[in-house]
Amino acid sequence: DQQVKQNSPSLSVQEGRISILNCDYTNSMFDYFLWYKKYPAEGPTFLISISSIKDKNEDGRFTVFLNKSAKHLSLHIVPSQPGDSAVYFCAASEYGTNSKLTFGKGITLSVRP
Amino acid sequence: DAGVIQSPRHEVTEMGQEVTLRCKPISGHDYLFWYRQTMMRGLELLIYFNNNVPIDDSGMPEDRFSAKMPNASFSTLKIQPSEPRDSAVYFCASSFGTSGTDTQYFGPGTRLTVL
């Protein structure tokens, strides 16, 4: 049973527009959420994170929003660039579980020039 | 500073053969993780170590899988005997810290194909 769900396998957007990647979770004990980015033939790299005490975290063009009541988070990329084309993984953890992360299946983002 | 190093990058073997994947974590990191990526299940945590001690191996699919960490700079994931359904990309990651908020750094992965 997937505790972290990324229901849309792919997303295609025009360069310069906003990309919105969604993620849902079922485990109410999760209190820390992360997004990882993965290029082909490389390992995932950390992108941005958010704690459950916040509902928004921003880092340059990347913003993550958390809606705890809906158990939903989203990653916004504005403006999208062709170099953002990659697979994006949503991940979650419970504080005190010794860094154990649960990942979703990933979303493939394609940014068209 | 070198990141997480994995070898081999690609492995093709026949069903029934033993496969050993290797990982060198980032120096100073005290957590090491083994993941498997498949289209069906995405990124799954197989096992992780803290200070060379296995903490949680609940993700290891079967007894055919085993992992060791003999010292702070080396870990292996072994599959014996291998089966076609083991074909996947296997990632090793490491981190420093003791909470769930520590960033994990991933290696480039080993693409395993079992024929």
PDB file of C-alpha atoms in Angstrom:
ATOM      1  CA  ASP A   1       0.000   0.000   0.000  1.00  0.00           C
ATOM      2  CA  GLN A   2       1.524   3.283  -1.130  1.00  0.00           C
ATOM      3  CA  GLN A   3       1.690   5.763   1.750  1.00  0.00           C
ATOM      4  CA  VAL A   4       2.975   8.504  -0.549  1.00  0.00           C
ATOM      5  CA  LYS A   5       1.101   8.849  -3.810  1.00  0.00           C
ATOM      6  CA  GLN A   6       1.982  10.770  -6.928  1.00  0.00           C
ATOM      7  CA  ASN A   7      -0.990   9.965  -9.064  1.00  0.00           C
ATOM      8  CA  SER A   8       0.030  11.794 -12.211  1.00  0.00           C
ATOM      9  CA  PRO A   9       2.929   9.970 -13.861  1.00  0.00           C
ATOM     10  CA  SER A  10       3.835  12.847 -16.137  1.00  0.00           C
ATOM     11  CA  LEU A  11       3.391  16.555 -16.733  1.00  0.00           C
ATOM     12  CA  SER A  12       4.266  18.724 -19.728  1.00  0.00           C
ATOM     13  CA  VAL A  13       4.434  22.527 -19.543  1.00  0.00           C
ATOM     14  CA  GLN A  14       5.642  25.379 -21.701  1.00  0.00           C
ATOM     15  CA  GLU A  15       8.854  27.148 -20.784  1.00  0.00           C
ATOM     16  CA  GLY A  16       8.151  30.193 -18.633  1.00  0.00           C
ATOM     17  CA  ARG A  17       4.847  28.865 -17.306  1.00  0.00           C
ATOM     18  CA  ILE A  18       4.148  27.402 -13.882  1.00  0.00           C
ATOM     19  CA  SER A  19       4.637  23.692 -13.154  1.00  0.00           C
ATOM     20  CA  ILE A  20       2.535  22.243 -10.338  1.00  0.00           C
ATOM     21  CA  LEU A  21       3.440  18.768  -9.120  1.00  0.00           C
ATOM     22  CA  ASN A  22       1.103  17.130  -6.642  1.00  0.00           C
ATOM     23  CA  CYS A  23       1.601  14.579  -3.903  1.00  0.00           C
ATOM     24  CA  ASP A  24      -0.787  12.937  -1.431  1.00  0.00           C
ATOM     25  CA  TYR A  25      -0.014  10.922   1.660  1.00  0.00           C
ATOM     26  CA  THR A  26      -2.032   8.625   3.868  1.00  0.00           C
ATOM     27  CA  ASN A  27       0.089   8.301   7.005  1.00  0.00           C
ATOM     28  CA  SER A  28      -0.962  10.998   9.483  1.00  0.00           C
ATOM     29  CA  MET A  29       2.279  10.461  11.412  1.00  0.00           C
ATOM     30  CA  PHE A  30       4.352  11.979   8.623  1.00  0.00           C
ATOM     31  CA  ASP A  31       5.592  15.383   9.705  1.00  0.00           C
ATOM     32  CA  TYR A  32       8.408  16.187   7.303  1.00  0.00           C
ATOM     33  CA  PHE A  33       8.187  16.260   3.543  1.00  0.00           C
ATOM     34  CA  LEU A  34      10.785  16.520   0.813  1.00  0.00           C
ATOM     35  CA  TRP A  35      11.051  16.779  -2.929  1.00  0.00           C
ATOM     36  CA  TYR A  36      13.890  15.136  -4.822  1.00  0.00           C
ATOM     37  CA  LYS A  37      14.786  15.676  -8.459  1.00  0.00           C
ATOM     38  CA  LYS A  38      16.295  12.996 -10.673  1.00  0.00           C
ATOM     39  CA  TYR A  39      17.952  13.269 -14.063  1.00  0.00           C
ATOM     40  CA  PRO A  40      18.492  10.170 -16.232  1.00  0.00           C
ATOM     41  CA  ALA A  41      21.460   8.002 -15.220  1.00  0.00           C
ATOM     42  CA  GLU A  42      21.905   9.979 -11.984  1.00  0.00           C
ATOM     43  CA  GLY A  43      20.752   9.521  -8.420  1.00  0.00           C
ATOM     44  CA  PRO A  44      18.006  11.684  -6.924  1.00  0.00           C
ATOM     45  CA  THR A  45      19.131  15.020  -5.481  1.00  0.00           C
ATOM     46  CA  PHE A  46      17.446  16.960  -2.714  1.00  0.00           C
ATOM     47  CA  LEU A  47      15.433  19.941  -3.923  1.00  0.00           C
ATOM     48  CA  ILE A  48      13.312  21.411  -1.141  1.00  0.00           C
ATOM     49  CA  SER A  49      11.609  20.356   2.082  1.00  0.00           C
ATOM     50  CA  ILE A  50       8.879  21.457   4.464  1.00  0.00           C
ATOM     51  CA  SER A  51       8.071  20.714   8.078  1.00  0.00           C
ATOM     52  CA  SER A  52       4.517  20.073   9.203  1.00  0.00           C
ATOM     53  CA  ILE A  53       4.608  23.222  11.339  1.00  0.00           C
ATOM     54  CA  LYS A  54       4.668  25.279   8.148  1.00  0.00           C
ATOM     55  CA  ASP A  55       2.334  25.461   5.180  1.00  0.00           C
ATOM     56  CA  LYS A  56       4.754  26.996   2.711  1.00  0.00           C
ATOM     57  CA  ASN A  57       8.458  26.986   1.988  1.00  0.00           C
ATOM     58  CA  GLU A  58      10.164  28.896  -0.791  1.00  0.00           C
ATOM     59  CA  ASP A  59      13.570  28.564  -2.411  1.00  0.00           C
ATOM     60  CA  GLY A  60      14.073  30.645  -5.515  1.00  0.00           C
ATOM     61  CA  ARG A  61      11.809  29.395  -8.270  1.00  0.00           C
ATOM     62  CA  PHE A  62      10.635  26.466  -6.144  1.00  0.00           C
ATOM     63  CA  THR A  63       7.832  26.618  -3.579  1.00  0.00           C
ATOM     64  CA  VAL A  64       6.324  23.741  -1.662  1.00  0.00           C
ATOM     65  CA  PHE A  65       2.851  24.034  -0.153  1.00  0.00           C
ATOM     66  CA  LEU A  66       1.517  21.723   2.542  1.00  0.00           C
ATOM     67  CA  ASN A  67      -2.140  21.163   3.365  1.00  0.00           C
ATOM     68  CA  LYS A  68      -2.129  18.908   6.415  1.00  0.00           C
ATOM     69  CA  SER A  69      -5.883  18.556   6.694  1.00  0.00           C
ATOM     70  CA  ALA A  70      -6.040  17.262   3.132  1.00  0.00           C
ATOM     71  CA  LYS A  71      -2.779  15.318   3.469  1.00  0.00           C
ATOM     72  CA  HIS A  72      -1.622  16.982   0.308  1.00  0.00           C
ATOM     73  CA  LEU A  73       1.466  18.827  -0.806  1.00  0.00           C
ATOM     74  CA  SER A  74       2.460  20.435  -4.037  1.00  0.00           C
ATOM     75  CA  LEU A  75       5.629  21.720  -5.649  1.00  0.00           C
ATOM     76  CA  HIS A  76       5.381  24.874  -7.739  1.00  0.00           C
ATOM     77  CA  ILE A  77       8.108  25.814 -10.189  1.00  0.00           C
ATOM     78  CA  VAL A  78       7.893  29.356 -11.532  1.00  0.00           C
ATOM     79  CA  PRO A  79       8.998  30.059 -14.158  1.00  0.00           C
ATOM     80  CA  SER A  80       9.650  26.593 -15.572  1.00  0.00           C
ATOM     81  CA  GLN A  81      12.838  26.093 -17.562  1.00  0.00           C
ATOM     82  CA  PRO A  82      13.889  23.293 -19.937  1.00  0.00           C
ATOM     83  CA  GLY A  83      16.590  22.299 -17.426  1.00  0.00           C
ATOM     84  CA  ASP A  84      13.822  21.472 -14.953  1.00  0.00           C
ATOM     85  CA  SER A  85      12.842  18.489 -17.097  1.00  0.00           C
ATOM     86  CA  ALA A  86      13.404  15.521 -14.783  1.00  0.00           C
ATOM     87  CA  VAL A  87      11.620  13.038 -12.546  1.00  0.00           C
ATOM     88  CA  TYR A  88      10.413  14.563  -9.279  1.00  0.00           C
ATOM     89  CA  PHE A  89       9.937  12.377  -6.227  1.00  0.00           C
ATOM     90  CA  CYS A  90       7.878  13.339  -3.212  1.00  0.00           C
ATOM     91  CA  ALA A  91       9.065  11.825   0.088  1.00  0.00           C
ATOM     92  CA  ALA A  92       7.908  11.875   3.701  1.00  0.00           C
ATOM     93  CA  SER A  93       9.215  10.931   7.118  1.00  0.00           C
ATOM     94  CA  GLU A  94       8.187  10.770  10.751  1.00  0.00           C
ATOM     95  CA  TYR A  95      10.321  12.617  13.259  1.00  0.00           C
ATOM     96  CA  GLY A  96      12.257  10.156  15.325  1.00  0.00           C
ATOM     97  CA  THR A  97      12.275   7.361  12.753  1.00  0.00           C
ATOM     98  CA  ASN A  98      15.967   7.733  12.212  1.00  0.00           C
ATOM     99  CA  SER A  99      15.870   9.377   8.797  1.00  0.00           C
ATOM    100  CA  LYS A 100      13.672   6.751   7.147  1.00  0.00           C
ATOM    101  CA  LEU A 101      12.030   8.212   4.042  1.00  0.00           C
ATOM    102  CA  THR A 102       8.999   6.914   2.167  1.00  0.00           C
ATOM    103  CA  PHE A 103       8.988   7.918  -1.498  1.00  0.00           C
ATOM    104  CA  GLY A 104       6.284   8.212  -4.103  1.00  0.00           C
ATOM    105  CA  LYS A 105       6.625   6.751  -7.587  1.00  0.00           C
ATOM    106  CA  GLY A 106       7.721  10.039  -9.143  1.00  0.00           C
ATOM    107  CA  ILE A 107       6.393  12.442 -11.767  1.00  0.00           C
ATOM    108  CA  THR A 108       8.182  13.033 -15.059  1.00  0.00           C
ATOM    109  CA  LEU A 109       8.175  16.747 -15.857  1.00  0.00           C
ATOM    110  CA  SER A 110       8.863  17.894 -19.400  1.00  0.00           C
ATOM    111  CA  VAL A 111       9.360  21.596 -20.022  1.00  0.00           C
ATOM    112  CA  ARG A 112       8.930  22.488 -23.679  1.00  0.00           C
ATOM    113  CA  PRO A 113      11.104  25.305 -25.065  1.00  0.00           C
TER     114      PRO A 113
ATOM    115  CA  ASP B   1      34.497  16.106  -2.282  1.00  0.00           C
ATOM    116  CA  ALA B   2      33.402  12.801  -3.811  1.00  0.00           C
ATOM    117  CA  GLY B   3      29.775  11.916  -3.421  1.00  0.00           C
ATOM    118  CA  VAL B   4      28.339   8.474  -2.828  1.00  0.00           C
ATOM    119  CA  ILE B   5      30.126   5.969  -5.034  1.00  0.00           C
ATOM    120  CA  GLN B   6      28.439   2.852  -6.368  1.00  0.00           C
ATOM    121  CA  SER B   7      29.812  -0.009  -8.403  1.00  0.00           C
ATOM    122  CA  PRO B   8      29.224  -1.450 -10.849  1.00  0.00           C
ATOM    123  CA  ARG B   9      27.090   1.082 -12.739  1.00  0.00           C
ATOM    124  CA  HIS B  10      25.584  -1.661 -14.866  1.00  0.00           C
ATOM    125  CA  GLU B  11      25.281  -5.375 -14.211  1.00  0.00           C
ATOM    126  CA  VAL B  12      23.833  -7.993 -16.504  1.00  0.00           C
ATOM    127  CA  THR B  13      23.595 -11.509 -15.169  1.00  0.00           C
ATOM    128  CA  GLU B  14      21.696 -14.694 -15.673  1.00  0.00           C
ATOM    129  CA  MET B  15      18.991 -16.016 -13.431  1.00  0.00           C
ATOM    130  CA  GLY B  16      20.398 -17.997 -10.536  1.00  0.00           C
ATOM    131  CA  GLN B  17      23.696 -16.138 -10.366  1.00  0.00           C
ATOM    132  CA  GLU B  18      24.909 -14.233  -7.343  1.00  0.00           C
ATOM    133  CA  VAL B  19      25.031 -10.446  -7.655  1.00  0.00           C
ATOM    134  CA  THR B  20      26.949  -8.095  -5.380  1.00  0.00           C
ATOM    135  CA  LEU B  21      26.410  -4.351  -5.455  1.00  0.00           C
ATOM    136  CA  ARG B  22      28.855  -2.042  -3.712  1.00  0.00           C
ATOM    137  CA  CYS B  23      28.612   1.347  -2.086  1.00  0.00           C
ATOM    138  CA  LYS B  24      31.005   3.848  -0.554  1.00  0.00           C
ATOM    139  CA  PRO B  25      29.142   6.524   1.435  1.00  0.00           C
ATOM    140  CA  ILE B  26      30.234  10.115   1.883  1.00  0.00           C
ATOM    141  CA  SER B  27      32.963  10.327   4.488  1.00  0.00           C
ATOM    142  CA  GLY B  28      31.601  11.254   7.907  1.00  0.00           C
ATOM    143  CA  HIS B  29      28.036  10.210   7.198  1.00  0.00           C
ATOM    144  CA  ASP B  30      26.649   7.815   9.780  1.00  0.00           C
ATOM    145  CA  TYR B  31      23.545   6.618   7.941  1.00  0.00           C
ATOM    146  CA  LEU B  32      23.546   4.443   4.840  1.00  0.00           C
ATOM    147  CA  PHE B  33      20.473   3.448   2.849  1.00  0.00           C
ATOM    148  CA  TRP B  34      19.801   0.966   0.062  1.00  0.00           C
ATOM    149  CA  TYR B  35      16.888   1.666  -2.287  1.00  0.00           C
ATOM    150  CA  ARG B  36      15.431  -0.063  -5.313  1.00  0.00           C
ATOM    151  CA  GLN B  37      13.662   1.787  -8.121  1.00  0.00           C
ATOM    152  CA  THR B  38      11.149   0.092 -10.402  1.00  0.00           C
ATOM    153  CA  MET B  39       8.435   1.480 -12.642  1.00  0.00           C
ATOM    154  CA  MET B  40       5.754  -0.332 -10.668  1.00  0.00           C
ATOM    155  CA  ARG B  41       6.796   0.624  -7.149  1.00  0.00           C
ATOM    156  CA  GLY B  42       8.961   3.692  -7.541  1.00  0.00           C
ATOM    157  CA  LEU B  43      11.725   4.158  -4.963  1.00  0.00           C
ATOM    158  CA  GLU B  44      11.554   1.593  -2.179  1.00  0.00           C
ATOM    159  CA  LEU B  45      13.748   1.557   0.902  1.00  0.00           C
ATOM    160  CA  LEU B  46      15.282  -1.890   1.312  1.00  0.00           C
ATOM    161  CA  ILE B  47      17.460  -1.482   4.394  1.00  0.00           C
ATOM    162  CA  TYR B  48      19.374   1.163   6.290  1.00  0.00           C
ATOM    163  CA  PHE B  49      22.304   1.247   8.645  1.00  0.00           C
ATOM    164  CA  ASN B  50      23.341   3.600  11.419  1.00  0.00           C
ATOM    165  CA  ASN B  51      26.985   3.506  12.447  1.00  0.00           C
ATOM    166  CA  ASN B  52      27.388   0.258  10.479  1.00  0.00           C
ATOM    167  CA  VAL B  53      24.528  -1.458  12.322  1.00  0.00           C
ATOM    168  CA  PRO B  54      21.391  -2.503  10.401  1.00  0.00           C
ATOM    169  CA  ILE B  55      18.427  -0.613  11.832  1.00  0.00           C
ATOM    170  CA  ASP B  56      15.504  -1.536   9.617  1.00  0.00           C
ATOM    171  CA  ASP B  57      15.514  -4.281   7.003  1.00  0.00           C
ATOM    172  CA  SER B  58      11.746  -4.550   6.672  1.00  0.00           C
ATOM    173  CA  GLY B  59      11.965  -3.522   3.021  1.00  0.00           C
ATOM    174  CA  MET B  60      14.206  -6.401   2.008  1.00  0.00           C
ATOM    175  CA  PRO B  61      11.946  -8.412  -0.298  1.00  0.00           C
ATOM    176  CA  GLU B  62      13.159 -11.928   0.440  1.00  0.00           C
ATOM    177  CA  ASP B  63      15.849 -13.974   2.075  1.00  0.00           C
ATOM    178  CA  ARG B  64      17.660 -13.918  -1.245  1.00  0.00           C
ATOM    179  CA  PHE B  65      18.634 -10.342  -0.409  1.00  0.00           C
ATOM    180  CA  SER B  66      21.266  -9.524   2.176  1.00  0.00           C
ATOM    181  CA  ALA B  67      23.232  -6.401   3.059  1.00  0.00           C
ATOM    182  CA  LYS B  68      26.335  -5.785   5.091  1.00  0.00           C
ATOM    183  CA  MET B  69      28.312  -2.827   6.265  1.00  0.00           C
ATOM    184  CA  PRO B  70      31.654  -4.076   7.570  1.00  0.00           C
ATOM    185  CA  ASN B  71      32.992  -0.557   8.153  1.00  0.00           C
ATOM    186  CA  ALA B  72      31.986   3.082   7.851  1.00  0.00           C
ATOM    187  CA  SER B  73      33.204   3.405   4.282  1.00  0.00           C
ATOM    188  CA  PHE B  74      31.799   0.329   2.602  1.00  0.00           C
ATOM    189  CA  SER B  75      28.541  -1.556   2.171  1.00  0.00           C
ATOM    190  CA  THR B  76      27.334  -4.386  -0.034  1.00  0.00           C
ATOM    191  CA  LEU B  77      23.937  -5.563  -1.188  1.00  0.00           C
ATOM    192  CA  LYS B  78      23.907  -9.167  -2.311  1.00  0.00           C
ATOM    193  CA  ILE B  79      21.251 -11.094  -4.208  1.00  0.00           C
ATOM    194  CA  GLN B  80      21.623 -14.853  -4.252  1.00  0.00           C
ATOM    195  CA  PRO B  81      20.172 -16.406  -6.340  1.00  0.00           C
ATOM    196  CA  SER B  82      19.077 -13.589  -8.637  1.00  0.00           C
ATOM    197  CA  GLU B  83      15.764 -13.671 -10.510  1.00  0.00           C
ATOM    198  CA  PRO B  84      14.461 -11.661 -13.497  1.00  0.00           C
ATOM    199  CA  ARG B  85      12.057  -9.754 -11.219  1.00  0.00           C
ATOM    200  CA  ASP B  86      15.074  -8.343  -9.381  1.00  0.00           C
ATOM    201  CA  SER B  87      15.874  -6.254 -12.457  1.00  0.00           C
ATOM    202  CA  ALA B  88      15.815  -2.633 -11.293  1.00  0.00           C
ATOM    203  CA  VAL B  89      18.035   0.317 -10.472  1.00  0.00           C
ATOM    204  CA  TYR B  90      19.557   0.039  -7.018  1.00  0.00           C
ATOM    205  CA  PHE B  91      20.586   3.206  -5.226  1.00  0.00           C
ATOM    206  CA  CYS B  92      22.746   3.723  -2.209  1.00  0.00           C
ATOM    207  CA  ALA B  93      22.381   6.922  -0.179  1.00  0.00           C
ATOM    208  CA  SER B  94      24.031   8.338   2.910  1.00  0.00           C
ATOM    209  CA  SER B  95      23.268  11.063   5.415  1.00  0.00           C
ATOM    210  CA  PHE B  96      24.593  12.647   8.563  1.00  0.00           C
ATOM    211  CA  GLY B  97      22.424  13.155  11.597  1.00  0.00           C
ATOM    212  CA  THR B  98      19.857  11.552  13.804  1.00  0.00           C
ATOM    213  CA  SER B  99      16.503  13.028  12.844  1.00  0.00           C
ATOM    214  CA  GLY B 100      14.138  12.531   9.963  1.00  0.00           C
ATOM    215  CA  THR B 101      15.087  15.889   8.524  1.00  0.00           C
ATOM    216  CA  ASP B 102      18.578  15.054   7.369  1.00  0.00           C
ATOM    217  CA  THR B 103      19.245  15.263   3.657  1.00  0.00           C
ATOM    218  CA  GLN B 104      20.080  11.988   1.997  1.00  0.00           C
ATOM    219  CA  TYR B 105      22.707  12.039  -0.737  1.00  0.00           C
ATOM    220  CA  PHE B 106      22.280   9.437  -3.427  1.00  0.00           C
ATOM    221  CA  GLY B 107      24.804   7.620  -5.547  1.00  0.00           C
ATOM    222  CA  PRO B 108      24.339   7.282  -9.323  1.00  0.00           C
ATOM    223  CA  GLY B 109      22.790   3.838  -8.982  1.00  0.00           C
ATOM    224  CA  THR B 110      23.465   0.355 -10.336  1.00  0.00           C
ATOM    225  CA  ARG B 111      21.233  -0.810 -13.154  1.00  0.00           C
ATOM    226  CA  LEU B 112      20.745  -4.545 -12.698  1.00  0.00           C
ATOM    227  CA  THR B 113      19.388  -6.744 -15.459  1.00  0.00           C
ATOM    228  CA  VAL B 114      18.722 -10.394 -14.691  1.00  0.00           C
ATOM    229  CA  LEU B 115      18.105 -12.481 -17.796  1.00  0.00           C
TER     230      LEU B 115
END
